[in-house]
Amino acid sequence: MSSSQFDNVSVVKQANVYFDGRCVSHTVLLADGSRKTIGVIMPSSLTFTTGAPEVMECVAGACRVRLNGKEQWTTYAAGQSFAVPGDSSFDIVCDDAFHYVCHFE
Amino acid sequence: MSSSQFDNVSVVKQANVYFDGRCVSHTVLLADGSRKTIGVIMPSSLTFTTGAPEVMECVAGACRVRLNGKEQWTTYAAGQSFAVPGDSSFDIVCDDAFHYVCHFE
């Protein structure tokens, strides 16, 4: 689905820090005007809320995810992705550092 | 000295994670072939070792730094930089999230 890096992009120097540093990302601006974040979640159990719909692409590591309103947990590993509706939330559990790209729609 | 972002660069999707996530960075590759890392250090007291000489540019937040073999601690804030020799180390104390760009020489 993707290479190991983004080319010909802009990247914001200041990181986005969430949950006391258990999630850290940097913002990447693509030539087509789209915005993505590349980040890592440390071993933890967290709940993220969404504004815009997003697709979480797993770059390295693995996670277990439960979307808002669902009972089922699903495991995602490197190379897999999951979509989250806008104005929603998801629970995520990571046993090791989980690296991702977040695509906004 | 610098803008808030790098333009026309490549950025590696997978983060560099140090000290159990107390330091997280992403690698940026510039068109001139140079490599930098953009990162954040969570509130902590850490000792980093260097391979190549590097210049740490403070993007946001502040830190106190003591170079290897020195007794003096120096405080650096956004817009300031400090140089670290190669094959050396430095102690750094951050009270809040400290955002940096690391330039390698």
mmCIF file of C-alpha atoms in Angstrom:
data_model
loop_
_atom_site.group_PDB
_atom_site.id
_atom_site.type_symbol
_atom_site.label_atom_id
_atom_site.label_comp_id
_atom_site.label_asym_id
_atom_site.label_seq_id
_atom_site.Cartn_x
_atom_site.Cartn_y
_atom_site.Cartn_z
ATOM 1 C CA MET A 1 0.000 0.000 0.000
ATOM 2 C CA SER A 2 2.771 2.392 0.779
ATOM 3 C CA SER A 3 6.467 3.041 1.042
ATOM 4 C CA SER A 4 8.384 3.641 4.216
ATOM 5 C CA GLN A 5 8.503 7.394 3.741
ATOM 6 C CA PHE A 6 6.630 10.376 2.314
ATOM 7 C CA ASP A 7 8.456 12.321 -0.391
ATOM 8 C CA ASN A 8 8.108 15.942 -1.475
ATOM 9 C CA VAL A 9 6.155 16.959 1.589
ATOM 10 C CA SER A 10 6.243 19.608 4.273
ATOM 11 C CA VAL A 11 6.480 18.556 7.893
ATOM 12 C CA VAL A 12 5.686 20.645 10.948
ATOM 13 C CA LYS A 13 8.595 20.776 13.386
ATOM 14 C CA GLN A 14 6.523 20.871 16.568
ATOM 15 C CA ALA A 15 5.006 17.539 17.558
ATOM 16 C CA ASN A 16 1.446 16.841 18.617
ATOM 17 C CA VAL A 17 1.508 15.345 22.108
ATOM 18 C CA TYR A 18 -1.505 13.499 23.515
ATOM 19 C CA PHE A 19 -2.149 11.616 26.737
ATOM 20 C CA ASP A 20 0.969 12.867 28.515
ATOM 21 C CA GLY A 21 3.148 11.676 25.659
ATOM 22 C CA ARG A 22 1.678 8.211 25.282
ATOM 23 C CA CYS A 23 0.820 9.340 21.738
ATOM 24 C CA VAL A 24 3.136 11.610 19.753
ATOM 25 C CA SER A 25 2.689 12.600 16.132
ATOM 26 C CA HIS A 26 4.069 15.000 13.564
ATOM 27 C CA THR A 27 1.939 16.659 10.902
ATOM 28 C CA VAL A 28 2.772 16.080 7.228
ATOM 29 C CA LEU A 29 1.413 18.349 4.492
ATOM 30 C CA LEU A 30 1.259 16.835 1.011
ATOM 31 C CA ALA A 31 1.554 18.633 -2.298
ATOM 32 C CA ASP A 32 -2.114 17.919 -3.061
ATOM 33 C CA GLY A 33 -3.122 19.923 -0.003
ATOM 34 C CA SER A 34 -4.001 16.927 2.116
ATOM 35 C CA ARG A 35 -2.818 16.583 5.689
ATOM 36 C CA LYS A 36 -1.702 13.422 7.445
ATOM 37 C CA THR A 37 -0.101 12.691 10.782
ATOM 38 C CA ILE A 38 2.648 10.167 11.405
ATOM 39 C CA GLY A 39 2.816 9.006 14.962
ATOM 40 C CA VAL A 40 3.480 6.403 17.558
ATOM 41 C CA ILE A 41 1.429 5.148 20.497
ATOM 42 C CA MET A 42 3.354 3.777 23.461
ATOM 43 C CA PRO A 43 2.113 0.662 25.267
ATOM 44 C CA SER A 44 -1.210 1.801 26.703
ATOM 45 C CA SER A 45 -4.977 1.604 26.534
ATOM 46 C CA LEU A 46 -6.466 4.837 25.195
ATOM 47 C CA THR A 47 -9.647 6.301 23.763
ATOM 48 C CA PHE A 48 -9.332 8.692 20.840
ATOM 49 C CA THR A 49 -12.070 10.936 19.532
ATOM 50 C CA THR A 50 -12.367 11.938 15.886
ATOM 51 C CA GLY A 51 -13.435 15.167 14.254
ATOM 52 C CA ALA A 52 -13.104 14.388 10.558
ATOM 53 C CA PRO A 53 -13.353 10.776 9.418
ATOM 54 C CA GLU A 54 -9.946 9.143 9.403
ATOM 55 C CA VAL A 55 -8.131 6.039 8.267
ATOM 56 C CA MET A 56 -5.439 4.672 10.548
ATOM 57 C CA GLU A 57 -2.704 2.858 8.626
ATOM 58 C CA CYS A 58 -0.504 0.567 10.696
ATOM 59 C CA VAL A 59 3.176 1.120 9.910
ATOM 60 C CA ALA A 60 4.789 -1.068 12.559
ATOM 61 C CA GLY A 61 3.646 -2.947 15.610
ATOM 62 C CA ALA A 62 0.086 -4.007 16.254
ATOM 63 C CA CYS A 63 -2.993 -2.829 18.113
ATOM 64 C CA ARG A 64 -6.434 -3.950 19.171
ATOM 65 C CA VAL A 65 -9.238 -1.570 18.272
ATOM 66 C CA ARG A 66 -12.888 -1.235 19.225
ATOM 67 C CA LEU A 67 -14.964 1.366 17.420
ATOM 68 C CA ASN A 68 -17.504 3.418 19.339
ATOM 69 C CA GLY A 69 -20.725 1.492 19.825
ATOM 70 C CA LYS A 70 -19.208 -1.852 18.877
ATOM 71 C CA GLU A 71 -18.540 -4.786 21.147
ATOM 72 C CA GLN A 72 -15.921 -6.458 18.987
ATOM 73 C CA TRP A 73 -12.222 -5.867 19.257
ATOM 74 C CA THR A 74 -10.159 -6.280 16.068
ATOM 75 C CA THR A 75 -6.401 -6.689 15.819
ATOM 76 C CA TYR A 76 -4.480 -4.749 13.176
ATOM 77 C CA ALA A 77 -0.828 -5.190 12.263
ATOM 78 C CA ALA A 78 1.661 -3.556 9.924
ATOM 79 C CA GLY A 79 0.233 -3.035 6.464
ATOM 80 C CA GLN A 80 -3.376 -3.072 7.635
ATOM 81 C CA SER A 81 -5.708 -0.121 8.100
ATOM 82 C CA PHE A 82 -8.966 0.685 9.813
ATOM 83 C CA ALA A 83 -11.451 3.482 9.190
ATOM 84 C CA VAL A 84 -13.064 5.563 11.913
ATOM 85 C CA PRO A 85 -16.177 7.681 11.256
ATOM 86 C CA GLY A 86 -16.120 11.420 11.970
ATOM 87 C CA ASP A 87 -17.374 12.775 15.296
ATOM 88 C CA SER A 88 -16.871 9.380 16.850
ATOM 89 C CA SER A 89 -14.284 7.584 18.959
ATOM 90 C CA PHE A 90 -12.355 4.371 19.249
ATOM 91 C CA ASP A 91 -10.590 2.427 21.975
ATOM 92 C CA ILE A 92 -7.099 1.219 21.180
ATOM 93 C CA VAL A 93 -4.800 -1.103 23.112
ATOM 94 C CA CYS A 94 -1.118 -1.370 22.225
ATOM 95 C CA ASP A 95 1.215 -3.838 23.903
ATOM 96 C CA ASP A 96 4.302 -2.372 22.232
ATOM 97 C CA ALA A 97 5.085 0.837 20.413
ATOM 98 C CA PHE A 98 2.541 1.139 17.607
ATOM 99 C CA HIS A 99 3.531 3.257 14.597
ATOM 100 C CA TYR A 100 0.853 4.678 12.340
ATOM 101 C CA VAL A 101 -0.091 7.092 9.594
ATOM 102 C CA CYS A 102 -3.413 8.839 10.122
ATOM 103 C CA HIS A 103 -5.160 9.840 6.894
ATOM 104 C CA PHE A 104 -7.928 12.430 7.125
ATOM 105 C CA GLU A 105 -10.775 12.352 4.669
ATOM 106 C CA MET B 1 16.618 31.126 12.343
ATOM 107 C CA SER B 2 13.934 28.913 10.961
ATOM 108 C CA SER B 3 10.315 28.509 10.009
ATOM 109 C CA SER B 4 7.809 26.277 11.732
ATOM 110 C CA GLN B 5 8.086 23.557 9.099
ATOM 111 C CA PHE B 6 10.423 21.887 6.625
ATOM 112 C CA ASP B 7 9.356 22.055 2.982
ATOM 113 C CA ASN B 8 10.198 19.774 0.051
ATOM 114 C CA VAL B 9 11.518 17.003 2.247
ATOM 115 C CA SER B 10 11.047 13.295 2.734
ATOM 116 C CA VAL B 11 9.967 12.007 6.116
ATOM 117 C CA VAL B 12 10.230 8.457 7.411
ATOM 118 C CA LYS B 13 6.894 7.106 8.610
ATOM 119 C CA GLN B 14 8.226 5.003 11.460
ATOM 120 C CA ALA B 15 9.263 6.974 14.526
ATOM 121 C CA ASN B 16 12.466 6.651 16.523
ATOM 122 C CA VAL B 17 11.554 5.780 20.108
ATOM 123 C CA TYR B 18 14.051 6.205 22.951
ATOM 124 C CA PHE B 19 13.872 5.755 26.707
ATOM 125 C CA ASP B 20 10.538 3.937 26.677
ATOM 126 C CA GLY B 21 8.939 6.734 24.696
ATOM 127 C CA ARG B 22 10.208 9.621 26.771
ATOM 128 C CA CYS B 23 11.868 10.753 23.543
ATOM 129 C CA VAL B 24 10.194 10.290 20.158
ATOM 130 C CA SER B 25 11.477 11.618 16.850
ATOM 131 C CA HIS B 26 10.852 11.313 13.130
ATOM 132 C CA THR B 27 13.623 11.411 10.540
ATOM 133 C CA VAL B 28 13.555 14.111 7.869
ATOM 134 C CA LEU B 29 15.620 13.830 4.674
ATOM 135 C CA LEU B 30 16.397 17.101 2.912
ATOM 136 C CA ALA B 31 16.957 17.643 -0.790
ATOM 137 C CA ASP B 32 20.630 18.423 -0.170
ATOM 138 C CA GLY B 33 21.108 14.938 1.240
ATOM 139 C CA SER B 34 21.289 15.998 4.858
ATOM 140 C CA ARG B 35 19.346 14.237 7.564
ATOM 141 C CA LYS B 36 17.661 15.805 10.577
ATOM 142 C CA THR B 37 15.344 14.513 13.248
ATOM 143 C CA ILE B 38 12.356 16.363 14.642
ATOM 144 C CA GLY B 39 11.362 15.203 18.065
ATOM 145 C CA VAL B 40 9.956 15.793 21.477
ATOM 146 C CA ILE B 41 11.242 14.900 24.926
ATOM 147 C CA MET B 42 8.651 14.375 27.636
ATOM 148 C CA PRO B 43 9.248 15.719 31.150
ATOM 149 C CA SER B 44 12.256 13.723 32.291
ATOM 150 C CA SER B 45 15.943 13.711 33.077
ATOM 151 C CA LEU B 46 17.910 11.810 30.449
ATOM 152 C CA THR B 47 21.428 11.257 29.145
ATOM 153 C CA PHE B 48 21.901 11.094 25.387
ATOM 154 C CA THR B 49 25.003 9.880 23.620
ATOM 155 C CA THR B 50 26.151 11.209 20.261
ATOM 156 C CA GLY B 51 27.773 9.522 17.305
ATOM 157 C CA ALA B 52 28.180 12.360 14.825
ATOM 158 C CA PRO B 53 28.408 15.920 16.150
ATOM 159 C CA GLU B 54 24.979 17.487 16.379
ATOM 160 C CA VAL B 55 23.224 20.776 16.950
ATOM 161 C CA MET B 56 20.023 20.700 18.961
ATOM 162 C CA GLU B 57 17.635 23.488 17.967
ATOM 163 C CA CYS B 58 14.885 24.263 20.476
ATOM 164 C CA VAL B 59 11.513 24.539 18.747
ATOM 165 C CA ALA B 60 9.211 24.844 21.753
ATOM 166 C CA GLY B 61 9.546 24.456 25.479
ATOM 167 C CA ALA B 62 12.808 24.684 27.369
ATOM 168 C CA CYS B 63 15.492 22.407 28.758
ATOM 169 C CA ARG B 64 18.545 22.432 30.964
ATOM 170 C CA VAL B 65 21.630 20.844 29.466
ATOM 171 C CA ARG B 66 25.003 19.764 30.785
ATOM 172 C CA LEU B 67 27.598 18.591 28.278
ATOM 173 C CA ASN B 68 29.806 15.628 29.093
ATOM 174 C CA GLY B 69 32.720 16.661 31.293
ATOM 175 C CA LYS B 70 31.210 20.029 32.207
ATOM 176 C CA GLU B 71 29.862 21.079 35.584
ATOM 177 C CA GLN B 72 27.654 23.879 34.348
ATOM 178 C CA TRP B 73 24.012 23.498 33.414
ATOM 179 C CA THR B 74 22.663 25.874 30.756
ATOM 180 C CA THR B 75 19.019 26.604 29.998
ATOM 181 C CA TYR B 76 17.852 26.751 26.392
ATOM 182 C CA ALA B 77 14.465 27.925 25.176
ATOM 183 C CA ALA B 78 12.649 28.172 21.839
ATOM 184 C CA GLY B 79 14.819 29.723 19.147
ATOM 185 C CA GLN B 80 18.069 28.778 20.852
ATOM 186 C CA SER B 81 20.459 25.973 19.957
ATOM 187 C CA PHE B 82 23.322 24.080 21.504
ATOM 188 C CA ALA B 83 26.087 22.042 19.904
ATOM 189 C CA VAL B 84 27.216 18.632 21.106
ATOM 190 C CA PRO B 85 30.537 17.094 20.003
ATOM 191 C CA GLY B 86 30.601 13.700 18.324
ATOM 192 C CA ASP B 87 31.218 10.543 20.364
ATOM 193 C CA SER B 88 30.151 12.363 23.494
ATOM 194 C CA SER B 89 27.047 12.743 25.635
ATOM 195 C CA PHE B 90 24.876 15.292 27.361
ATOM 196 C CA ASP B 91 22.455 15.350 30.265
ATOM 197 C CA ILE B 92 19.130 17.040 29.622
ATOM 198 C CA VAL B 93 16.307 17.918 32.001
ATOM 199 C CA CYS B 94 12.894 18.929 30.684
ATOM 200 C CA ASP B 95 10.079 20.079 32.952
ATOM 201 C CA ASP B 96 7.539 20.114 30.141
ATOM 202 C CA ALA B 97 7.401 18.672 26.642
ATOM 203 C CA PHE B 98 10.500 19.919 24.830
ATOM 204 C CA HIS B 99 10.324 20.066 21.033
ATOM 205 C CA TYR B 100 13.515 20.076 19.014
ATOM 206 C CA VAL B 101 15.196 19.719 15.654
ATOM 207 C CA CYS B 102 18.438 17.760 15.724
ATOM 208 C CA HIS B 103 20.901 18.754 12.993
ATOM 209 C CA PHE B 104 23.732 16.339 12.223
ATOM 210 C CA GLU B 105 27.035 17.665 10.988
#
